[in-house]
Amino acid sequence: MALESDQWESLAAESDEEDLADDRKHNQLLDAISALDGKKKNSLSQRTVINSGKISEFQFSSVADAVTKVKLHELVGSLKETTEHGTLKQQLSVIQKHKQTVSTPLPKHEKAKICRTTAYEATTHDLSKWEPTVKENRKAEQLQFPLHKQDFSVVTTDQLVQRFQPRTPLEMAVAALLHGSENVVQDNSKELTLAEQRALAAMDIQKAKERRMELMKHRALLSYKELKAKRQKKIKSKRFHRILKKEKLKDEKRLLETLQKEDPESFLEKITQWEKDRVQERMSLRHRGGTKFAKRQMIYAKFDEKARQEVQDMLQKSREITQKLAATESSDEESDSGDLEPQQAGGSAFVDSRNPWMSRPNVLIKLKQGIGHLEENNAENVGHSLIVDDVMDNKNDDKGMSIIGGNTSTDLQHQKNDDSDDDSDNAIDGIFDKLKESKEPETEVKTNRKQIRLKQVRKRKKSHKSDEKLAAEAVVKTSESGKSEEGMVDSDDSLCEEPSKKRSLEDMDALINEALGQSTNEPAPKKKQRKRHKKKHFQSGNHQQSKPKADTNIDPKKLFTVDVNLRQSSSKPDVVVNEEDDDQLVNIAEAFASDDVIEEFAAEKSDAVRSGQPQDICLALPGWGDWGGAGLSISKRKKKQFTIKAPVVQRKDQFLGHVIINEKKNDALKKHQVETIPFPYCNTDQFEKSIRAPIGRTWNPAGVFKQLVKPKVVTHLGKIITPMDQSAISKHETGDADGKTESEETESKQSNRKTGKSRMKTNKKHKGQGKYSNK
Amino acid sequence: MEANVTKPFVKKKQNMKRYFMEGDGKELSTNKASKDMKKHSPEKKGSKPIGEKRFKKPIKMRTYSDKDGQQKTQQVFKIDISKTERHRKWQMKKQRQAQGEQRKLQHRKHMREQQDPFPGDAPIPKERIQKYERGEHIKDTGTRTGQGSRKLAEQEKKLQFAARQAARTEILLHEEAGFLEADEGEDTTSITQHDLAGVVDITSAQKFFELKLPDFGPYSVNYTRNGRFLLMGGVKGHVAAIDWMTKKLLCEVNVMETVNDVKWLHQETMFAVAQRQWTYMYDNQGIELHCLKKLDCVLRMEFLPFHFLLASANSKGYLSYIDVSIGEKVAGYSTQMGRLDVMCQNPSNAIVTLGHSGGTVTMWCPKLKEPVVKMLCHQSGVRSVAIEQAGQYMATSGIDRTLKIWDLRTYKMLHSYKVPMGAGQMAFSQQGLLATGMGNIVQVYKDSCRQEVKAPYLTHNLTSSVRSLQFCPYEDVLGVGHSTGFSSLIIPGAGEANFDALESNPYQTKQQRKEAEVKMLLEK
């Protein structure tokens, strides 16, 4: 049946389709007929819309028509008649009650726009979370990547215990047991377990107290015993052990006594045993009283005369032996002490002689020279004579290198001359007094000369010579006044002037003799030299008064007018080739060269100045507004009118007549110069000051240098740098809070330990962080 | 009987009271307390007998029978352990220990609570900081951007920190330069080298020595920058390099040619010798490394260590610079001023200074064809020039027998001295002492730049005329090359007392030398 009905349905559907097809065919036919008259029918009409007023889901309906508007009740009107579809009816009634038309959907682009704005806002909000982190990183002096650092702090057992949570069934079981047990301390703050507490509570107070006291006593006793045992175990004292032994012996003694009374047989037995022991002991030939045997023997001695005697003998023997030993010891000691003294004495002497700091330093290195002279001189003046000899041996034909060290002790000549010095000093004083007298007129001459000095260079020479003459006269005078005195001076001069001269001890003696005025046979040229030296010596005194003057404009001519003579107190070149000739040459050079040197230089300078100075530019055109032609010159007025004057360049050496400073610009340097102020700087001052200090290692301490060249970013080789994730933000946000809590914890922990100052510090930290988080 | 004696002891021990028997001398009871008693037996120590003070009351009298059957009485004393000497001692000890412990605890607590009496860094005097500051601070750190301002402020802070730190490191410069000071009526000039060598310690005395080399002189000398090695070149061809402190010879050769000048290059491994025709470079074994044909007829050389430049002046008036690191000629200019045999460098800025026969002194830098500065210093030819370490003062001496001190900041003359004869050689020490060689005399002037000196600080007469002079860096030593060899003289207060081992280290090892060479090149 069911099959039949299905077939019927399908048949019905087919018949419907056939109907439709028929309609279409009919229409086509109609079209074809109408097309016969040659008019083309509108193709649109081909599409036929059945406008039957019926509402069908397959057909369009025109909205414009109010009549054709769909009404719900029309659609679902049939529902009223049916009893089925209860829920649907209900829903419909609800819809009908709150009927509101759905607003028209926004155009697509509007919708997209809104989506975009909302998305933008959301992302900005998301991204703004990163802002402080990024800012912080930008501000940071140095970033070390990877940014996240591992925590290497050591975990304590307490922390572990706190963190521990039982997971495995076994752990759970154990934990449950422990947790449930009354015999385990649950709360750390309490000392007693629950069971103990209960037990205590159950007991009578009095009883409890007693019990506690007993326990205490017991523990105390135990501890005492323990302590004592420990102490005794540690004792290493022989004496203590001896006492212990004695005690044992005493015990034995007492036992013996009792045995004697109560059991003579066993007593005898024991005695024979001891006899045996004694014999054995004797075999070992120990004669001291401290042995086991001796002690027993002593006990025996009470009952046995013989034994007593033996003990005595033994002691005697031991005493003898010991006495002998003592005697030898004492003799040894004596000999020792006898030896000691000289040894000590010798030791100190030895130290003295060996210590290089204590001994007189004698630094003399000879490489190739023979040291034959050494043997000839006696020990005292080894050092001195060596020096003298070395100086003497200058002429030695040794071609190799030789090094002479200075002798460290005072010069022999000075030592030997000490006696004569006093005498000769007085003599020298006398001479100088006379020299001073002759000095005064000379200074007058000098002052005069100064006034005329500026333009009269040659005259200065003359006056110089007059000075010299005066000085020479003075010297001559003094030499006339006493030859013996001069001799002294000579010798003195030779002493301090020419230490390089060859000398021997014989020479020294001769010098001393000379100093004493016994002989004056010096070669004439040397005297002359010395005289000249004297002259210069006191010229210097005059010249010292003049001082260079600071002048704004230094004239090169004036430059050479001020000289200060140096006091050549003790030296004078003596090995100079043709000194006289040289002097003359110099004089000539001075006389002739000076002026043209200066003039030449002045000319050179003016040239340099001219070449460096920019030229005026004359723009006057000849013949413009004037007569033109050959031989006609531009009038001065016009020239003046049309000339562009060059700016006057201030030279650095404009006030320094004797200096030419090159002021030409160097193109090579140009490319290294900064033309405009670099970006972040506002003014030149800022920029210049920012590069004012060098940052190199050469100019800075090592630590500073490291600071100055610290790189902005540091990466470690082989370490993966992952991009920042959300944790970085959260750390940043909560980091402060975390920090706070940490610091608070630490503070609370340390509060009872730390003083006010440190607490203040932590507070400060707090504040800073607070501020930061507010930001 | 035995039981009688021992039992009470055992029992009473538990109550921490001890009983013992004090017999009438000979027989002692065998309880343990007796042992204690023995230990402190007063008879042995010669103090008071037992029982006199400590045991006041006998608790009871005990009777017992002797071995002979006689009845004897014994007093039994009760002894309180707390009153025994031993206990007292023990107690004292405990007390002391407890006190010690307490003190330790207190100390710890004190340390914990203690406040630093000098909190923070040690203060540095303002003047000292100022010494290391380079110009004024930036007052306005506001730039065009916030970031820029922050950076500028940070940098400013760093620079100030650098100055402070530099000032702080002055504490490391603990060595001080000393000088000779004469007594009243005496003069340092009169002190001879032998006197000095006699007074100073052995090591310093060894620094005064003389090398007698009469055959190949006169010698020109040169020390390395760290002052450790000495190079000598005799005019007749003898060239020798020695570690002058140990007197160890590095090398010694005869170049069989006139030697005009010798100079160490950047380190003691190489030196340049200006010979008759060309300039040669040798290593410290005396092996010829290069022949610089570009430098001919050189009379004087200067090595500029920071630029690795070898500046040389020749007899034809040509000044040339050779970069020894790349082996190329950097610059060469004809000075047009004749023979150039007076030369020195400004150690502070590597400007080469030449002295000329016209009394002028010219200063040169390799980038300029013409002299940077030309000064007229003397009326006649200049014999020698020397520039102080800081580059502030210059000393010149001329044939006109004057010695002049110039301020190189203003180019003005400060002092002019008349000397017996023109100083042929001059040298400044690190501390500013000026040494002059006049004929066979070496004179050293102290503080001749800042004030007018009246007399030399030290003088020394040599056997022959001076050819060249140089103060040894970081040592109080003046090296003098002369016709008959070389003299090393002690000049107290000449050298810089503190050396910077990173800059130039007299005690440099081979490894350090190598490292320094690389660093020098990198910095160049």
PDB file of C-alpha atoms in Angstrom, chain A residues 138-139 141 221 224-225 228 231-232 239-240 243 247 251 254 261 302 357 363 369 387 390 394 399-409 411 497 500 536 544 547-548 551 554 559-560 562-576 583 586-587 590 593-594 597-598 601 604 656 658-662 664 666 668 679-682 686 689-690 692-694 698-701 704 707-708 753 755 757, chain B residues 2 13-14 16 18 30 35 39 67 86 112-113 115 134-138 140-145 147 150 152 154-156 158-159 161-162 165-166 187 189 194 197-199 201 205-206 208-213 215 247 252 358 360 367-368 370-379 399-402 404 406 410-414 416-421 440-441 443 445 452-456 459 461 463 503 523:
ATOM      1  CA  ARG A 138      64.651  52.673  25.243  1.00  0.00           C
ATOM      2  CA  LYS A 139      65.673  54.615  28.275  1.00  0.00           C
ATOM      3  CA  GLU A 141      71.573  52.548  29.366  1.00  0.00           C
ATOM      4  CA  LEU A 221      72.754  13.304  85.974  1.00  0.00           C
ATOM      5  CA  TYR A 224      77.014  15.047  84.104  1.00  0.00           C
ATOM      6  CA  LYS A 225      78.078  11.514  83.754  1.00  0.00           C
ATOM      7  CA  LYS A 228      82.768  13.480  83.050  1.00  0.00           C
ATOM      8  CA  ARG A 231      86.489  14.790  80.075  1.00  0.00           C
ATOM      9  CA  GLN A 232      88.339  11.836  81.485  1.00  0.00           C
ATOM     10  CA  ARG A 239     100.029  12.450  86.383  1.00  0.00           C
ATOM     11  CA  PHE A 240      96.341  11.734  86.243  1.00  0.00           C
ATOM     12  CA  ILE A 243      97.026   8.587  90.184  1.00  0.00           C
ATOM     13  CA  GLU A 247      94.417   3.828  93.149  1.00  0.00           C
ATOM     14  CA  ASP A 251      93.090  -1.619  95.979  1.00  0.00           C
ATOM     15  CA  ARG A 254      94.063  -3.638 100.665  1.00  0.00           C
ATOM     16  CA  LYS A 261      94.114 -12.292 107.514  1.00  0.00           C
ATOM     17  CA  LYS A 302     106.406  -3.869 103.875  1.00  0.00           C
ATOM     18  CA  TRP A 357     123.397  47.931  53.539  1.00  0.00           C
ATOM     19  CA  VAL A 363     130.153  50.293  43.452  1.00  0.00           C
ATOM     20  CA  GLN A 369     140.609  46.981  32.933  1.00  0.00           C
ATOM     21  CA  ILE A 387     138.402  56.116  41.539  1.00  0.00           C
ATOM     22  CA  ASP A 390     140.273  54.964  37.040  1.00  0.00           C
ATOM     23  CA  ASN A 394     141.671  57.228  30.992  1.00  0.00           C
ATOM     24  CA  LYS A 399     139.447  49.655  23.122  1.00  0.00           C
ATOM     25  CA  GLY A 400     136.514  47.875  24.642  1.00  0.00           C
ATOM     26  CA  MET A 401     133.840  49.283  26.817  1.00  0.00           C
ATOM     27  CA  SER A 402     134.507  50.025  30.400  1.00  0.00           C
ATOM     28  CA  ILE A 403     132.081  51.135  32.994  1.00  0.00           C
ATOM     29  CA  ILE A 404     133.054  53.098  35.971  1.00  0.00           C
ATOM     30  CA  GLY A 405     130.708  53.378  38.830  1.00  0.00           C
ATOM     31  CA  GLY A 406     130.860  56.237  41.241  1.00  0.00           C
ATOM     32  CA  ASN A 407     132.358  55.613  44.590  1.00  0.00           C
ATOM     33  CA  THR A 408     129.915  56.284  47.311  1.00  0.00           C
ATOM     34  CA  SER A 409     132.115  57.580  50.042  1.00  0.00           C
ATOM     35  CA  ASP A 411     136.113  62.143  48.093  1.00  0.00           C
ATOM     36  CA  GLU A 497     136.572  72.687  38.734  1.00  0.00           C
ATOM     37  CA  SER A 500     138.025  64.914  35.635  1.00  0.00           C
ATOM     38  CA  LYS A 536     132.401  86.270  34.207  1.00  0.00           C
ATOM     39  CA  GLN A 544     120.983  89.585  37.196  1.00  0.00           C
ATOM     40  CA  LYS A 547     114.514  91.524  33.809  1.00  0.00           C
ATOM     41  CA  PRO A 548     112.524  90.999  30.630  1.00  0.00           C
ATOM     42  CA  ASP A 551     105.185  94.232  26.086  1.00  0.00           C
ATOM     43  CA  ILE A 554     107.065  92.892  20.815  1.00  0.00           C
ATOM     44  CA  LEU A 559     113.988  91.083  21.880  1.00  0.00           C
ATOM     45  CA  PHE A 560     117.700  90.730  22.140  1.00  0.00           C
ATOM     46  CA  VAL A 562     117.761  91.631  27.885  1.00  0.00           C
ATOM     47  CA  ASP A 563     120.063  88.917  29.080  1.00  0.00           C
ATOM     48  CA  VAL A 564     120.591  87.324  32.427  1.00  0.00           C
ATOM     49  CA  ASN A 565     124.013  86.022  33.094  1.00  0.00           C
ATOM     50  CA  LEU A 566     124.149  82.675  34.733  1.00  0.00           C
ATOM     51  CA  ARG A 567     126.497  82.314  37.597  1.00  0.00           C
ATOM     52  CA  GLN A 568     129.113  79.851  36.530  1.00  0.00           C
ATOM     53  CA  SER A 569     130.251  79.210  40.028  1.00  0.00           C
ATOM     54  CA  SER A 570     132.278  76.140  39.606  1.00  0.00           C
ATOM     55  CA  SER A 571     132.526  75.093  36.051  1.00  0.00           C
ATOM     56  CA  LYS A 572     134.103  76.301  32.954  1.00  0.00           C
ATOM     57  CA  PRO A 573     134.666  74.365  29.810  1.00  0.00           C
ATOM     58  CA  ASP A 574     138.270  73.402  29.582  1.00  0.00           C
ATOM     59  CA  VAL A 575     138.244  71.088  26.663  1.00  0.00           C
ATOM     60  CA  VAL A 576     137.236  73.466  23.945  1.00  0.00           C
ATOM     61  CA  ASP A 583     134.773  83.865  20.891  1.00  0.00           C
ATOM     62  CA  VAL A 586     130.976  84.957  17.779  1.00  0.00           C
ATOM     63  CA  ASN A 587     131.696  88.565  18.489  1.00  0.00           C
ATOM     64  CA  GLU A 590     127.053  89.309  16.765  1.00  0.00           C
ATOM     65  CA  ALA A 593     124.673  89.673  11.715  1.00  0.00           C
ATOM     66  CA  SER A 594     122.205  90.871  14.226  1.00  0.00           C
ATOM     67  CA  VAL A 597     118.847  89.027  10.603  1.00  0.00           C
ATOM     68  CA  ILE A 598     116.180  91.064  12.250  1.00  0.00           C
ATOM     69  CA  PHE A 601     112.820  88.539   9.335  1.00  0.00           C
ATOM     70  CA  GLU A 604     109.585  88.157   5.565  1.00  0.00           C
ATOM     71  CA  LEU A 656     104.404  89.535  17.963  1.00  0.00           C
ATOM     72  CA  HIS A 658     109.352  87.998  15.990  1.00  0.00           C
ATOM     73  CA  VAL A 659     106.768  85.398  15.109  1.00  0.00           C
ATOM     74  CA  ILE A 660     105.092  84.424  11.870  1.00  0.00           C
ATOM     75  CA  ILE A 661     102.113  82.162  12.407  1.00  0.00           C
ATOM     76  CA  ASN A 662     100.893  80.420   9.327  1.00  0.00           C
ATOM     77  CA  LYS A 664      96.579  79.622   5.570  1.00  0.00           C
ATOM     78  CA  ASN A 666      94.310  73.690   5.284  1.00  0.00           C
ATOM     79  CA  ALA A 668      92.770  68.588   4.200  1.00  0.00           C
ATOM     80  CA  PHE A 679      70.479  66.805  15.020  1.00  0.00           C
ATOM     81  CA  PRO A 680      69.465  66.755  18.624  1.00  0.00           C
ATOM     82  CA  TYR A 681      71.617  69.677  19.688  1.00  0.00           C
ATOM     83  CA  CYS A 682      70.115  73.116  19.932  1.00  0.00           C
ATOM     84  CA  GLN A 686      75.934  72.302  23.577  1.00  0.00           C
ATOM     85  CA  LYS A 689      80.772  70.832  25.100  1.00  0.00           C
ATOM     86  CA  SER A 690      79.368  67.416  24.376  1.00  0.00           C
ATOM     87  CA  ARG A 692      84.869  68.335  24.864  1.00  0.00           C
ATOM     88  CA  ALA A 693      86.330  65.305  26.639  1.00  0.00           C
ATOM     89  CA  PRO A 694      88.230  62.426  25.108  1.00  0.00           C
ATOM     90  CA  THR A 698      94.803  56.928  27.170  1.00  0.00           C
ATOM     91  CA  TRP A 699      93.028  59.772  28.897  1.00  0.00           C
ATOM     92  CA  ASN A 700      90.684  57.984  31.253  1.00  0.00           C
ATOM     93  CA  PRO A 701      90.911  55.486  34.071  1.00  0.00           C
ATOM     94  CA  VAL A 704      85.595  55.156  33.295  1.00  0.00           C
ATOM     95  CA  GLN A 707      81.550  53.175  31.209  1.00  0.00           C
ATOM     96  CA  LEU A 708      82.069  55.618  28.398  1.00  0.00           C
ATOM     97  CA  ARG A 753      67.424  43.363  63.351  1.00  0.00           C
ATOM     98  CA  THR A 755      68.361  49.885  62.530  1.00  0.00           C
ATOM     99  CA  LYS A 757      68.740  53.875  58.840  1.00  0.00           C
TER     100      LYS A 757
ATOM    101  CA  GLU B   2      84.239  -3.071 101.996  1.00  0.00           C
ATOM    102  CA  LYS B  13      76.896  10.132  94.019  1.00  0.00           C
ATOM    103  CA  GLN B  14      73.524  10.175  92.472  1.00  0.00           C
ATOM    104  CA  MET B  16      75.658  14.776  93.568  1.00  0.00           C
ATOM    105  CA  ARG B  18      80.346  13.153  97.752  1.00  0.00           C
ATOM    106  CA  THR B  30      89.499   4.024  98.787  1.00  0.00           C
ATOM    107  CA  LYS B  35      91.722  10.602  94.394  1.00  0.00           C
ATOM    108  CA  LYS B  39      95.107  15.624  93.227  1.00  0.00           C
ATOM    109  CA  LYS B  67      93.834  -4.376 111.288  1.00  0.00           C
ATOM    110  CA  ARG B  86      88.169  22.536  91.016  1.00  0.00           C
ATOM    111  CA  ARG B 112      75.165  44.677  62.201  1.00  0.00           C
ATOM    112  CA  GLU B 113      73.814  47.795  63.704  1.00  0.00           C
ATOM    113  CA  GLN B 115      76.716  52.765  60.987  1.00  0.00           C
ATOM    114  CA  ARG B 134      87.866  69.383  30.395  1.00  0.00           C
ATOM    115  CA  GLY B 135      86.160  72.680  30.076  1.00  0.00           C
ATOM    116  CA  GLU B 136      82.882  73.788  31.555  1.00  0.00           C
ATOM    117  CA  HIS B 137      79.862  71.608  32.143  1.00  0.00           C
ATOM    118  CA  ILE B 138      76.840  71.731  29.889  1.00  0.00           C
ATOM    119  CA  ASP B 140      71.390  73.459  29.407  1.00  0.00           C
ATOM    120  CA  THR B 141      70.832  69.864  28.434  1.00  0.00           C
ATOM    121  CA  GLY B 142      67.517  70.527  26.726  1.00  0.00           C
ATOM    122  CA  THR B 143      67.724  69.364  23.133  1.00  0.00           C
ATOM    123  CA  ARG B 144      65.170  69.029  20.396  1.00  0.00           C
ATOM    124  CA  THR B 145      63.945  65.655  21.583  1.00  0.00           C
ATOM    125  CA  GLN B 147      65.492  61.238  24.200  1.00  0.00           C
ATOM    126  CA  ARG B 150      68.163  62.485  28.357  1.00  0.00           C
ATOM    127  CA  LEU B 152      72.975  64.501  26.781  1.00  0.00           C
ATOM    128  CA  GLU B 154      73.566  61.126  30.883  1.00  0.00           C
ATOM    129  CA  GLN B 155      76.694  61.886  28.938  1.00  0.00           C
ATOM    130  CA  GLU B 156      77.311  64.971  30.977  1.00  0.00           C
ATOM    131  CA  LYS B 158      79.498  60.408  32.727  1.00  0.00           C
ATOM    132  CA  LEU B 159      82.004  63.084  31.893  1.00  0.00           C
ATOM    133  CA  PHE B 161      82.171  61.013  36.745  1.00  0.00           C
ATOM    134  CA  ALA B 162      85.261  60.590  34.583  1.00  0.00           C
ATOM    135  CA  GLN B 165      87.368  59.192  38.968  1.00  0.00           C
ATOM    136  CA  ALA B 166      90.537  60.539  37.440  1.00  0.00           C
ATOM    137  CA  ASP B 187     125.198  75.152  46.811  1.00  0.00           C
ATOM    138  CA  THR B 189     126.086  73.066  42.102  1.00  0.00           C
ATOM    139  CA  HIS B 194     130.747  61.059  43.063  1.00  0.00           C
ATOM    140  CA  ALA B 197     126.723  58.237  44.188  1.00  0.00           C
ATOM    141  CA  GLY B 198     128.228  57.960  47.615  1.00  0.00           C
ATOM    142  CA  VAL B 199     125.062  58.985  49.366  1.00  0.00           C
ATOM    143  CA  ASP B 201     121.470  53.555  47.718  1.00  0.00           C
ATOM    144  CA  ALA B 205     124.521  54.496  42.677  1.00  0.00           C
ATOM    145  CA  GLN B 206     124.812  51.971  39.910  1.00  0.00           C
ATOM    146  CA  PHE B 208     126.075  56.603  37.639  1.00  0.00           C
ATOM    147  CA  PHE B 209     128.490  54.992  35.268  1.00  0.00           C
ATOM    148  CA  GLU B 210     130.649  55.724  32.323  1.00  0.00           C
ATOM    149  CA  LEU B 211     131.276  53.812  29.153  1.00  0.00           C
ATOM    150  CA  LYS B 212     134.705  54.534  27.758  1.00  0.00           C
ATOM    151  CA  LEU B 213     134.524  54.284  24.028  1.00  0.00           C
ATOM    152  CA  ASP B 215     137.658  55.067  19.349  1.00  0.00           C
ATOM    153  CA  LYS B 247     124.218  46.579  31.432  1.00  0.00           C
ATOM    154  CA  GLU B 252     126.742  45.950  18.835  1.00  0.00           C
ATOM    155  CA  GLY B 358     119.469  82.608  10.578  1.00  0.00           C
ATOM    156  CA  THR B 360     115.031  81.326  13.433  1.00  0.00           C
ATOM    157  CA  LYS B 367     100.162  68.339   6.472  1.00  0.00           C
ATOM    158  CA  LEU B 368     101.530  71.782   5.704  1.00  0.00           C
ATOM    159  CA  GLU B 370     105.174  75.757   5.098  1.00  0.00           C
ATOM    160  CA  PRO B 371     106.125  76.000   8.704  1.00  0.00           C
ATOM    161  CA  VAL B 372     103.231  76.439  11.068  1.00  0.00           C
ATOM    162  CA  VAL B 373     105.191  78.925  13.076  1.00  0.00           C
ATOM    163  CA  LYS B 374     108.403  80.689  12.371  1.00  0.00           C
ATOM    164  CA  MET B 375     110.104  82.468  15.198  1.00  0.00           C
ATOM    165  CA  LEU B 376     113.146  84.653  15.302  1.00  0.00           C
ATOM    166  CA  CYS B 377     114.887  83.556  18.445  1.00  0.00           C
ATOM    167  CA  HIS B 378     118.509  84.521  18.137  1.00  0.00           C
ATOM    168  CA  GLN B 379     120.613  87.099  16.400  1.00  0.00           C
ATOM    169  CA  ILE B 399     125.830  80.919  18.689  1.00  0.00           C
ATOM    170  CA  ASP B 400     125.373  84.288  20.337  1.00  0.00           C
ATOM    171  CA  ARG B 401     125.945  82.496  23.645  1.00  0.00           C
ATOM    172  CA  THR B 402     122.460  83.022  24.936  1.00  0.00           C
ATOM    173  CA  LYS B 404     116.376  81.571  25.958  1.00  0.00           C
ATOM    174  CA  TRP B 406     110.032  80.751  25.393  1.00  0.00           C
ATOM    175  CA  THR B 410     102.077  83.101  23.701  1.00  0.00           C
ATOM    176  CA  TYR B 411     105.332  82.809  21.716  1.00  0.00           C
ATOM    177  CA  LYS B 412     106.873  85.303  24.063  1.00  0.00           C
ATOM    178  CA  MET B 413     110.287  85.121  25.557  1.00  0.00           C
ATOM    179  CA  LEU B 414     110.322  84.448  29.273  1.00  0.00           C
ATOM    180  CA  SER B 416     117.225  85.024  28.437  1.00  0.00           C
ATOM    181  CA  TYR B 417     120.453  83.825  29.941  1.00  0.00           C
ATOM    182  CA  LYS B 418     123.998  84.595  28.978  1.00  0.00           C
ATOM    183  CA  VAL B 419     126.050  81.420  29.085  1.00  0.00           C
ATOM    184  CA  PRO B 420     129.811  81.074  28.805  1.00  0.00           C
ATOM    185  CA  MET B 421     129.428  79.403  25.474  1.00  0.00           C
ATOM    186  CA  ASN B 440     132.692  69.367  27.976  1.00  0.00           C
ATOM    187  CA  ILE B 441     130.388  70.606  30.725  1.00  0.00           C
ATOM    188  CA  GLN B 443     124.771  71.790  33.366  1.00  0.00           C
ATOM    189  CA  TYR B 445     118.935  73.863  35.543  1.00  0.00           C
ATOM    190  CA  GLU B 452     114.669  82.990  36.608  1.00  0.00           C
ATOM    191  CA  VAL B 453     117.514  80.812  37.735  1.00  0.00           C
ATOM    192  CA  LYS B 454     120.749  82.249  39.008  1.00  0.00           C
ATOM    193  CA  ALA B 455     122.901  79.180  39.022  1.00  0.00           C
ATOM    194  CA  PRO B 456     122.772  75.673  37.663  1.00  0.00           C
ATOM    195  CA  THR B 459     127.064  70.469  36.846  1.00  0.00           C
ATOM    196  CA  ASN B 461     132.599  67.995  33.782  1.00  0.00           C
ATOM    197  CA  THR B 463     136.602  64.457  29.600  1.00  0.00           C
ATOM    198  CA  GLU B 503     101.278  53.820  28.733  1.00  0.00           C
ATOM    199  CA  GLU B 523      95.215  53.392  18.311  1.00  0.00           C
TER     200      GLU B 523
END
